[in-house]
Short mmCIF file of C-alpha atoms and ligand atoms in Angstrom, two decimals:
data_model
loop_
_atom_site.label_atom_id
_atom_site.label_comp_id
_atom_site.label_asym_id
_atom_site.label_seq_id
_atom_site.Cartn_x
_atom_site.Cartn_y
_atom_site.Cartn_z
CA MET A 1491 0.00 0.00 0.00
CA SER A 1492 1.38 3.41 -0.85
CA LYS A 1493 1.77 5.88 2.00
CA THR A 1494 -0.97 8.53 2.18
CA LEU A 1495 0.39 11.86 1.03
CA GLN A 1496 0.47 14.50 3.73
CA ALA A 1497 1.46 18.11 4.07
CA ILE A 1498 4.85 18.86 5.65
CA ARG A 1499 4.72 19.20 9.44
CA GLY A 1500 4.15 22.80 10.45
CA MET A 1501 2.87 23.79 6.98
CA ASN A 1502 -0.88 24.15 7.07
CA ASP A 1503 -3.64 24.07 4.53
CA ILE A 1504 -6.01 26.94 5.07
CA LEU A 1505 -9.38 25.38 4.45
CA PRO A 1506 -12.47 27.02 2.91
CA GLU A 1507 -14.13 27.46 6.30
CA GLN A 1508 -11.11 29.51 7.47
CA THR A 1509 -10.40 31.62 4.41
CA PRO A 1510 -13.20 34.14 5.05
CA THR A 1511 -11.48 35.09 8.33
CA TRP A 1512 -8.14 35.43 6.55
CA ARG A 1513 -9.68 37.65 3.90
CA TYR A 1514 -11.43 39.74 6.52
CA LEU A 1515 -8.13 40.33 8.31
CA GLU A 1516 -6.16 40.96 5.12
CA ASN A 1517 -8.78 43.34 3.71
CA THR A 1518 -9.09 45.24 6.99
CA LEU A 1519 -5.32 45.66 7.08
CA ALA A 1520 -5.03 46.70 3.43
CA THR A 1521 -7.73 49.36 3.87
CA LEU A 1522 -6.10 50.62 7.06
CA LEU A 1523 -2.64 50.85 5.48
CA ASP A 1524 -4.09 52.67 2.45
CA GLY A 1525 -5.61 55.14 4.88
CA TYR A 1526 -2.17 55.95 6.32
CA GLY A 1527 -0.51 56.30 2.91
CA TYR A 1528 1.45 53.03 2.85
CA LYS A 1529 2.12 51.35 -0.50
CA GLU A 1530 2.22 47.62 -1.13
CA ILE A 1531 5.40 45.90 -2.32
CA ARG A 1532 5.52 42.25 -3.41
CA LEU A 1533 8.75 40.37 -2.82
CA PRO A 1534 10.15 36.95 -3.73
CA VAL A 1535 9.91 34.06 -1.32
CA LEU A 1536 13.45 32.89 -2.21
CA GLU A 1537 16.56 35.01 -1.75
CA PHE A 1538 20.31 34.36 -1.66
CA THR A 1539 21.21 32.89 1.74
CA GLU A 1540 23.77 35.62 2.27
CA LEU A 1541 21.03 38.25 2.51
CA PHE A 1542 19.66 36.71 5.70
CA ALA A 1543 23.01 35.68 7.13
CA ARG A 1544 24.20 39.30 6.83
CA GLY A 1545 20.90 41.01 7.57
CA ILE A 1546 19.41 39.04 10.45
CA GLY A 1547 22.84 38.07 11.79
CA GLU A 1548 24.90 34.96 12.42
CA GLY A 1549 24.39 33.90 16.02
CA THR A 1550 20.61 34.43 15.92
CA ASP A 1551 18.38 31.35 16.21
CA VAL A 1552 16.71 32.22 12.93
CA VAL A 1553 19.95 32.13 10.94
CA ASP A 1554 21.74 29.39 12.88
CA LYS A 1555 18.94 26.89 13.35
CA GLU A 1556 15.77 27.76 11.50
CA MET A 1557 16.41 28.54 7.86
CA TYR A 1558 15.29 26.39 4.96
CA THR A 1559 18.49 26.58 2.91
CA PHE A 1560 19.44 24.56 -0.15
CA LEU A 1561 21.64 24.66 -3.22
CA ASP A 1562 19.83 25.24 -6.50
CA ARG A 1563 20.83 23.50 -9.75
CA ASN A 1564 23.49 26.14 -10.26
CA ALA A 1565 25.00 25.43 -6.80
CA GLU A 1566 23.85 28.81 -5.46
CA SER A 1567 22.84 28.77 -1.80
CA LEU A 1568 19.23 29.95 -1.54
CA THR A 1569 16.95 30.36 1.46
CA LEU A 1570 13.17 30.49 1.84
CA ARG A 1571 12.64 33.85 3.51
CA PRO A 1572 12.30 33.52 7.30
CA GLU A 1573 11.05 37.15 7.52
CA GLY A 1574 10.36 40.11 5.26
CA THR A 1575 12.59 42.98 6.37
CA ALA A 1576 15.84 41.81 4.78
CA GLY A 1577 14.18 41.19 1.40
CA CYS A 1578 12.39 44.54 1.52
CA VAL A 1579 15.65 46.37 2.25
CA ARG A 1580 17.34 44.47 -0.59
CA ALA A 1581 14.52 45.50 -2.96
CA VAL A 1582 14.51 49.21 -2.07
CA LEU A 1583 18.29 49.33 -2.47
CA GLU A 1584 18.25 47.40 -5.74
CA HIS A 1585 15.63 49.72 -7.24
CA GLY A 1586 17.01 52.93 -5.77
CA LEU A 1587 13.77 53.64 -3.90
CA THR A 1588 15.48 55.36 -0.98
CA GLY A 1589 17.98 57.39 -3.04
CA GLY A 1590 18.25 61.14 -2.34
CA GLY A 1591 16.59 60.68 1.03
CA GLN A 1592 13.25 59.61 -0.50
CA VAL A 1593 10.76 58.54 2.13
CA GLN A 1594 9.19 55.13 1.53
CA LYS A 1595 6.29 53.73 3.52
CA LEU A 1596 5.79 50.16 2.37
CA TRP A 1597 3.87 47.03 3.32
CA TYR A 1598 3.95 43.42 2.23
CA ALA A 1599 2.11 40.21 3.02
CA GLY A 1600 2.92 36.58 2.49
CA PRO A 1601 4.34 33.31 3.75
CA MET A 1602 7.59 33.05 5.74
CA TYR A 1603 9.49 29.88 6.62
CA ARG A 1604 11.28 28.88 9.81
CA TYR A 1605 12.31 25.42 10.91
CA GLU A 1606 10.89 25.79 14.41
CA LYS A 1607 9.22 23.24 16.63
CA PRO A 1608 5.57 23.43 15.57
CA GLN A 1609 2.94 24.08 18.23
CA LYS A 1610 -0.21 26.17 18.58
CA GLY A 1611 0.59 29.57 17.09
CA ARG A 1612 4.02 28.51 15.86
CA TYR A 1613 4.43 26.96 12.44
CA ARG A 1614 7.11 26.30 9.85
CA GLN A 1615 5.21 28.11 7.13
CA PHE A 1616 3.42 31.11 8.59
CA HIS A 1617 2.17 34.39 7.20
CA GLN A 1618 3.09 37.93 8.04
CA VAL A 1619 1.79 41.33 7.12
CA GLY A 1620 4.79 43.62 7.48
CA VAL A 1621 5.41 47.35 7.25
CA GLU A 1622 8.74 49.07 6.59
CA VAL A 1623 9.45 52.82 6.54
CA PHE A 1624 12.65 54.34 5.20
CA ASN A 1625 14.32 57.74 5.65
CA LEU A 1626 12.31 58.93 8.62
CA PRO A 1627 14.64 59.03 11.65
CA GLY A 1628 12.37 60.57 14.30
CA PRO A 1629 10.11 59.06 16.96
CA ASP A 1630 7.04 60.47 15.16
CA ILE A 1631 7.04 57.62 12.66
CA ASP A 1632 7.68 55.01 15.38
CA ALA A 1633 4.55 56.39 17.06
CA GLU A 1634 2.60 56.27 13.78
CA LEU A 1635 3.40 52.57 13.36
CA ILE A 1636 2.13 51.91 16.85
CA VAL A 1637 -1.04 53.99 16.54
CA LEU A 1638 -1.81 52.29 13.25
CA THR A 1639 -1.62 48.87 14.89
CA ALA A 1640 -3.68 50.15 17.83
CA ARG A 1641 -6.35 51.21 15.33
CA LEU A 1642 -6.31 47.73 13.83
CA TRP A 1643 -6.97 46.16 17.25
CA GLN A 1644 -9.82 48.62 17.70
CA LYS A 1645 -11.35 47.69 14.34
CA LEU A 1646 -11.04 43.97 15.02
CA GLY A 1647 -12.40 44.19 18.57
CA LEU A 1648 -9.04 43.13 20.01
CA ALA A 1649 -8.08 46.33 21.83
CA GLY A 1650 -8.80 44.87 25.27
CA SER A 1651 -6.88 41.67 24.55
CA VAL A 1652 -3.43 42.94 23.57
CA THR A 1653 -0.85 45.02 25.43
CA LEU A 1654 2.12 46.96 24.16
CA GLN A 1655 5.64 46.25 25.39
CA LEU A 1656 8.25 48.85 24.61
CA ASN A 1657 12.00 49.23 24.94
CA SER A 1658 14.95 51.13 23.53
CA LEU A 1659 18.11 49.23 22.60
CA GLY A 1660 20.13 52.43 22.19
CA SER A 1661 22.86 53.00 19.61
CA SER A 1662 25.10 50.16 18.49
CA GLU A 1663 28.02 51.77 20.39
CA ALA A 1664 26.01 52.00 23.61
CA ARG A 1665 24.83 48.45 23.12
CA ALA A 1666 28.40 47.22 22.69
CA VAL A 1667 29.45 48.81 26.00
CA TYR A 1668 26.38 47.33 27.69
CA ARG A 1669 27.04 43.93 26.14
CA ASP A 1670 30.53 43.90 27.69
CA ALA A 1671 29.13 44.80 31.09
CA LEU A 1672 26.43 42.12 30.86
CA VAL A 1673 28.92 39.47 29.73
CA ALA A 1674 31.29 40.36 32.59
CA TYR A 1675 28.42 40.06 35.09
CA LEU A 1676 27.17 36.73 33.71
CA GLN A 1677 30.64 35.29 33.21
CA GLU A 1678 31.10 35.39 36.98
CA ARG A 1679 27.91 33.35 37.31
CA PHE A 1680 28.50 31.10 34.30
CA GLU A 1681 27.87 27.82 36.12
CA GLN A 1682 24.42 28.96 37.25
CA LEU A 1683 23.24 29.81 33.73
CA ASP A 1684 21.09 27.38 31.75
CA GLU A 1685 22.76 25.61 28.84
CA ASP A 1686 21.20 27.76 26.15
CA SER A 1687 22.26 30.95 27.91
CA GLN A 1688 25.82 29.62 28.37
CA ARG A 1689 26.00 29.21 24.59
CA ARG A 1690 24.47 32.63 24.01
CA LEU A 1691 27.03 34.27 26.24
CA THR A 1692 29.46 34.04 23.34
CA THR A 1693 27.06 34.11 20.36
CA ASN A 1694 24.35 36.61 21.31
CA PRO A 1695 24.50 37.66 24.98
CA LEU A 1696 21.62 40.18 24.87
CA ARG A 1697 19.22 37.35 24.03
CA ILE A 1698 19.89 35.91 27.49
CA LEU A 1699 17.72 38.75 28.81
CA ASP A 1700 14.56 37.14 27.48
CA SER A 1701 15.50 33.60 28.50
CA LYS A 1702 12.50 31.58 29.71
CA ASN A 1703 14.62 29.82 32.35
CA ALA A 1704 13.57 30.82 35.89
CA GLN A 1705 17.03 30.46 37.43
CA THR A 1706 18.60 32.57 34.70
CA GLN A 1707 15.88 35.18 35.19
CA ALA A 1708 16.65 35.22 38.91
CA LEU A 1709 20.33 35.80 38.13
CA LEU A 1710 19.42 38.71 35.88
CA VAL A 1711 17.72 40.62 38.70
CA GLY A 1712 21.02 42.07 39.78
CA ALA A 1713 22.46 42.45 36.26
CA PRO A 1714 23.25 45.85 34.71
CA THR A 1715 20.30 47.12 32.64
CA LEU A 1716 20.37 48.45 29.14
CA HIS A 1717 18.73 51.69 30.18
CA ASP A 1718 21.69 52.62 32.38
CA TYR A 1719 23.81 52.53 29.23
CA LEU A 1720 21.44 54.35 26.86
CA ASP A 1721 23.19 57.09 24.85
CA GLU A 1722 21.74 60.61 25.00
CA GLU A 1723 20.32 60.65 21.46
CA SER A 1724 18.54 57.34 21.97
CA ARG A 1725 17.19 58.54 25.29
CA VAL A 1726 15.75 61.69 23.66
CA HIS A 1727 14.29 59.56 20.85
CA PHE A 1728 12.67 57.21 23.36
CA GLU A 1729 11.25 60.12 25.38
CA GLY A 1730 9.84 61.54 22.12
CA LEU A 1731 8.11 58.26 21.37
CA LYS A 1732 6.65 57.94 24.85
CA ALA A 1733 5.37 61.54 24.75
CA ARG A 1734 3.55 60.79 21.50
CA LEU A 1735 2.03 57.57 22.79
CA ASP A 1736 0.93 59.44 25.92
CA ALA A 1737 -0.66 62.16 23.78
CA LEU A 1738 -2.48 59.48 21.78
CA GLY A 1739 -3.65 57.73 24.94
CA ILE A 1740 -1.91 54.49 24.00
CA GLY A 1741 -0.88 52.50 27.08
CA TYR A 1742 2.46 50.67 27.15
CA GLU A 1743 4.69 48.78 29.48
CA ILE A 1744 8.43 49.47 29.41
CA ASN A 1745 10.15 46.11 29.29
CA PRO A 1746 13.93 46.56 29.69
CA LYS A 1747 14.42 42.90 28.80
CA LEU A 1748 12.74 43.15 25.40
CA VAL A 1749 15.64 42.66 22.97
CA ARG A 1750 14.06 40.80 19.97
CA GLY A 1751 15.55 37.83 18.18
CA LEU A 1752 16.94 39.54 15.08
CA ASP A 1753 20.23 41.42 15.10
CA TYR A 1754 19.36 44.46 13.05
CA TYR A 1755 17.48 46.44 15.71
CA GLY A 1756 18.68 49.57 17.49
CA ARG A 1757 16.72 52.13 19.54
CA THR A 1758 12.96 51.46 19.50
CA VAL A 1759 11.71 47.89 19.78
CA PHE A 1760 8.12 46.89 20.56
CA GLU A 1761 5.83 43.90 20.75
CA TRP A 1762 2.05 43.57 21.02
CA VAL A 1763 1.30 40.55 23.18
CA THR A 1764 -1.80 38.70 24.29
CA ASP A 1765 -2.32 36.26 27.15
CA LYS A 1766 -5.13 34.51 25.25
CA LEU A 1767 -2.99 32.24 23.07
CA GLY A 1768 -0.71 30.46 25.52
CA SER A 1769 3.04 30.64 25.03
CA GLN A 1770 2.99 32.08 21.48
CA GLY A 1771 1.41 35.35 22.52
CA THR A 1772 3.29 37.91 20.41
CA VAL A 1773 0.95 38.95 17.61
CA CYS A 1774 2.94 41.87 16.23
CA ALA A 1775 6.57 42.90 16.68
CA GLY A 1776 9.06 45.32 15.28
CA GLY A 1777 11.42 48.18 15.78
CA ARG A 1778 14.03 50.47 14.35
CA TYR A 1779 16.95 49.27 12.22
CA ASP A 1780 18.87 52.41 11.20
CA GLY A 1781 22.08 50.45 10.54
CA LEU A 1782 20.76 47.75 8.23
CA ILE A 1783 20.85 49.55 4.89
CA SER A 1784 24.46 50.66 5.28
CA GLN A 1785 25.31 47.13 6.35
CA PHE A 1786 24.02 46.05 2.93
CA GLY A 1787 26.26 48.61 1.24
CA GLY A 1788 23.75 51.45 0.88
CA LYS A 1789 24.04 55.04 2.17
CA PRO A 1790 23.10 55.27 5.86
CA THR A 1791 19.28 55.27 5.80
CA PRO A 1792 16.96 55.10 8.80
CA GLY A 1793 14.49 52.24 8.79
CA VAL A 1794 11.70 51.15 11.09
CA GLY A 1795 8.92 48.59 10.80
CA PHE A 1796 6.98 45.70 12.23
CA ALA A 1797 5.36 42.45 11.19
CA MET A 1798 2.28 40.73 12.50
CA GLY A 1799 1.62 37.01 12.51
CA VAL A 1800 -1.55 36.32 10.54
CA GLU A 1801 -2.12 32.78 11.98
CA ARG A 1802 -1.90 34.13 15.52
CA LEU A 1803 -4.37 36.93 14.78
CA VAL A 1804 -6.79 34.50 13.12
CA LEU A 1805 -6.50 32.22 16.17
CA LEU A 1806 -7.14 35.16 18.45
CA LEU A 1807 -10.23 36.26 16.50
CA GLU A 1808 -11.55 32.69 16.58
CA THR A 1809 -10.75 32.16 20.27
CA LEU A 1810 -12.52 35.37 21.24
CA GLU A 1811 -15.38 34.69 18.80
CA LEU A 1812 -14.82 37.97 17.03
CA VAL A 1813 -15.25 36.72 13.48
CA PRO A 1814 -18.28 38.58 12.07
CA ALA A 1815 -21.06 36.08 11.32
CA ALA A 1816 -21.83 37.79 8.01
CA LEU A 1817 -18.45 36.61 6.67
CA HIS A 1818 -19.80 33.12 6.32
CA SER A 1819 -23.04 34.17 4.65
CA PRO A 1820 -24.12 31.70 1.96
CA ALA A 1821 -25.38 32.18 -1.58
CA ASP A 1822 -28.41 34.40 -2.28
CA LEU A 1823 -29.93 32.23 -5.00
CA TYR A 1824 -29.77 28.67 -6.24
CA LEU A 1825 -30.93 28.15 -9.80
CA CYS A 1826 -32.43 24.75 -10.60
CA ALA A 1827 -33.07 23.68 -14.19
CA PHE A 1828 -34.79 20.55 -15.45
CA GLY A 1829 -34.05 19.12 -18.87
CA GLU A 1830 -31.36 20.20 -21.33
CA PRO A 1831 -33.27 23.07 -23.02
CA ALA A 1832 -33.98 24.60 -19.59
CA GLU A 1833 -30.35 24.07 -18.53
CA LEU A 1834 -29.16 26.03 -21.57
CA ALA A 1835 -31.61 28.84 -20.88
CA ALA A 1836 -30.58 28.83 -17.19
CA LEU A 1837 -26.99 29.48 -18.13
CA THR A 1838 -27.76 32.65 -20.06
CA LEU A 1839 -30.36 33.76 -17.52
CA ALA A 1840 -27.77 33.42 -14.76
CA GLU A 1841 -25.26 35.56 -16.67
CA ARG A 1842 -27.96 38.21 -17.30
CA LEU A 1843 -28.71 38.30 -13.58
CA ARG A 1844 -25.01 38.68 -12.76
CA ASP A 1845 -24.82 41.61 -15.22
CA ALA A 1846 -27.85 43.28 -13.69
CA MET A 1847 -27.02 42.65 -10.03
CA PRO A 1848 -23.35 43.27 -9.14
CA GLY A 1849 -22.33 41.42 -5.99
CA LEU A 1850 -25.06 38.79 -6.42
CA ARG A 1851 -24.15 35.38 -5.03
CA LEU A 1852 -25.80 32.91 -7.37
CA VAL A 1853 -25.16 29.18 -7.61
CA VAL A 1854 -26.30 27.45 -10.77
CA ASN A 1855 -27.08 23.77 -10.27
CA ALA A 1856 -24.53 21.57 -11.99
CA GLY A 1857 -24.88 17.86 -12.62
CA ALA A 1858 -28.64 17.92 -13.47
CA GLY A 1859 -30.73 15.78 -11.05
CA SER A 1860 -34.35 15.23 -10.07
CA PHE A 1861 -36.55 17.89 -8.41
CA LYS A 1862 -35.85 16.27 -5.07
CA SER A 1863 -32.08 16.19 -5.42
CA GLN A 1864 -31.81 19.75 -6.79
CA PHE A 1865 -34.00 21.12 -3.98
CA LYS A 1866 -31.91 19.29 -1.45
CA LYS A 1867 -28.79 20.94 -2.85
CA ALA A 1868 -30.53 24.33 -2.97
CA ASP A 1869 -31.45 23.99 0.68
CA LYS A 1870 -27.96 22.85 1.69
CA SER A 1871 -26.39 25.80 -0.13
CA GLY A 1872 -28.04 28.09 2.42
CA ALA A 1873 -29.50 30.24 -0.39
CA ARG A 1874 -32.54 32.36 0.44
CA PHE A 1875 -34.39 31.59 -2.79
CA ALA A 1876 -34.46 28.75 -5.29
CA LEU A 1877 -35.18 29.72 -8.89
CA ILE A 1878 -36.94 27.00 -10.88
CA LEU A 1879 -36.75 26.62 -14.59
CA GLY A 1880 -38.48 23.62 -16.16
CA GLU A 1881 -40.12 22.94 -19.50
CA ASP A 1882 -43.31 24.93 -18.68
CA GLU A 1883 -41.41 27.94 -17.37
CA LEU A 1884 -39.18 27.89 -20.42
CA ALA A 1885 -42.17 27.90 -22.76
CA THR A 1886 -43.63 31.02 -21.11
CA ARG A 1887 -40.28 32.75 -20.29
CA VAL A 1888 -40.85 32.81 -16.53
CA VAL A 1889 -39.16 31.26 -13.49
CA GLY A 1890 -40.55 29.98 -10.23
CA CYS A 1891 -39.10 31.88 -7.28
CA LYS A 1892 -39.34 29.77 -4.12
CA PRO A 1893 -38.38 31.21 -0.72
CA LEU A 1894 -36.30 28.60 1.13
CA ARG A 1895 -36.05 30.18 4.57
CA ASP A 1896 -39.71 30.89 5.35
CA ASP A 1897 -43.16 29.57 4.48
CA SER A 1898 -44.19 32.29 2.01
CA GLU A 1899 -45.64 31.28 -1.32
CA GLN A 1900 -43.67 30.49 -4.45
CA GLN A 1901 -44.12 33.19 -7.09
CA THR A 1902 -43.91 33.10 -10.87
CA ILE A 1903 -41.86 35.94 -12.33
CA ALA A 1904 -41.22 36.91 -15.96
CA TRP A 1905 -37.54 36.83 -16.98
CA ASP A 1906 -37.57 40.53 -17.80
CA ALA A 1907 -38.84 41.46 -14.35
CA LEU A 1908 -36.66 38.99 -12.46
CA ALA A 1909 -33.69 41.20 -11.53
CA GLN A 1910 -35.99 43.93 -10.20
CA HIS A 1911 -38.06 41.41 -8.24
CA LEU A 1912 -35.01 39.71 -6.73
CA ALA A 1913 -33.39 43.02 -5.79
CA THR A 1914 -36.52 43.90 -3.79
CA CYS A 1915 -36.75 40.46 -2.16
CA LEU A 1916 -33.07 40.32 -1.22
CA ALA A 1917 -33.12 43.84 0.23
CA GLN A 1918 -35.72 42.65 2.76
CA ALA A 1919 -34.03 41.29 5.83
P1 HAM B 2253 9.49 38.47 14.28
O1 HAM B 2253 9.29 38.86 15.69
O2 HAM B 2253 10.48 37.41 14.01
O3 HAM B 2253 9.87 39.79 13.50
O4 HAM B 2253 8.10 38.05 13.66
C1 HAM B 2253 7.00 38.92 13.66
C2 HAM B 2253 5.74 38.16 14.02
O5 HAM B 2253 5.56 37.05 13.14
C3 HAM B 2253 5.75 37.52 15.40
O6 HAM B 2253 5.41 38.47 16.38
C4 HAM B 2253 4.67 36.47 15.24
O7 HAM B 2253 3.38 37.04 15.38
C5 HAM B 2253 4.88 36.01 13.82
N1 HAM B 2253 5.69 34.78 13.79
C6 HAM B 2253 7.03 34.68 13.85
N2 HAM B 2253 7.42 33.38 13.78
C7 HAM B 2253 6.29 32.65 13.67
C8 HAM B 2253 6.00 31.25 13.54
N3 HAM B 2253 6.97 30.35 13.49
N4 HAM B 2253 4.71 30.86 13.44
C9 HAM B 2253 3.70 31.78 13.47
N5 HAM B 2253 3.91 33.11 13.57
C10 HAM B 2253 5.18 33.54 13.67
C11 HAM B 2253 10.15 39.85 12.16
O8 HAM B 2253 9.96 38.93 11.40
C12 HAM B 2253 10.61 41.20 11.71
N6 HAM B 2253 10.93 41.14 10.27
C13 HAM B 2253 9.58 42.28 12.00
C14 HAM B 2253 10.01 43.62 11.56
C15 HAM B 2253 9.66 44.26 10.43
N7 HAM B 2253 10.84 44.42 12.20
C16 HAM B 2253 11.02 45.53 11.51
N8 HAM B 2253 10.31 45.43 10.41
#
């Protein structure tokens, strides 16, 4: 017996019953981003491996352990994108979109790939909607990104279920001084650190700050904090951001241990988290990466952005029962035809109705069938009315219009009056 074919672990099919929620979320986001003047960019799923190794950073979990990397037929090392920022920066540089200090406010959506341990809210193929802004160095744009996401939560009914965590990582120079101080402190307590943190002490010491290990967290209580090392410019920037969030009435929690898992960040970092999804509670995360473009060989160009996890937001909407019922509304009409001449007439009649009634949801019966079987299908479709076209109706150019959701009488309507009649019927609740 051949083995049943299955999807790859951590890579999910999104089934028809779920896609309306995805579209609702994607459409809400697209409309919102339009409203703030952001433009969509579409980027490849595959890039040269070097882009991520250089951009996200060797020593990060994403680059060291989680990338889907392979050699193509030309022996080039390629990687399925684990995130969108590096590719977006590559694209704006390649097309000169940030030249001469041009401001770019961009967004993208699509699948990302990370070889992580799959669990609820964490997958190997997942989807992000991301935003990246270039050439705006001030805290005003950081605040705009945050208020825009806050508006999304409002629109989706999630405002009470997510909280904002905020931190500043300072300049790269300040961070380097801090890193040395942290390493010196932890080196003295090396034996008490968990295994992962011992490894990170040489590869990526700042990541130890958000270790999940309780003993390591206890050790960190007395450790030097990043804020004591913040440079003056970063401090002013952070104060500017907080003042704007205060003015907007957006609550936040300063989390000095929020460092993020990707190397390119400096100054502002933030995460929107929920306690409704278990351990994978970060639904949106981002920050400033003013050094990344020059690291890729471009002129120094400020950059800031975020990405949200679509699966996690869909899960959250479902968990909190916030998916609008109307999203799953069925067809309006189901057109039954009996006998080949009526079937042919039904086809053209259906197209005439679609012309006359934009947005109409009309299912034409396919596969013929008896009265009984077609009515059964009409009923199952959830349509409000069945239209009936048999030999007699064809001869007199009428259709039977049978309400399926209440006991009112079937009516006989001339083809020419049908669109008008249906528009009136469908407008009634
Ligand atoms: P990230 O924190 O790695 O940041 O991912 C952003 C969001 O993607 C997470 O908060 C989470 O909602 C979702 N996510 C990440 N990994 C998974 C997974 N395995 N399964 C399901 N959802 C996941 C970035 O990717 C940055 N590029 C964000 C950014 C844009 N920073 C500046 N600009």
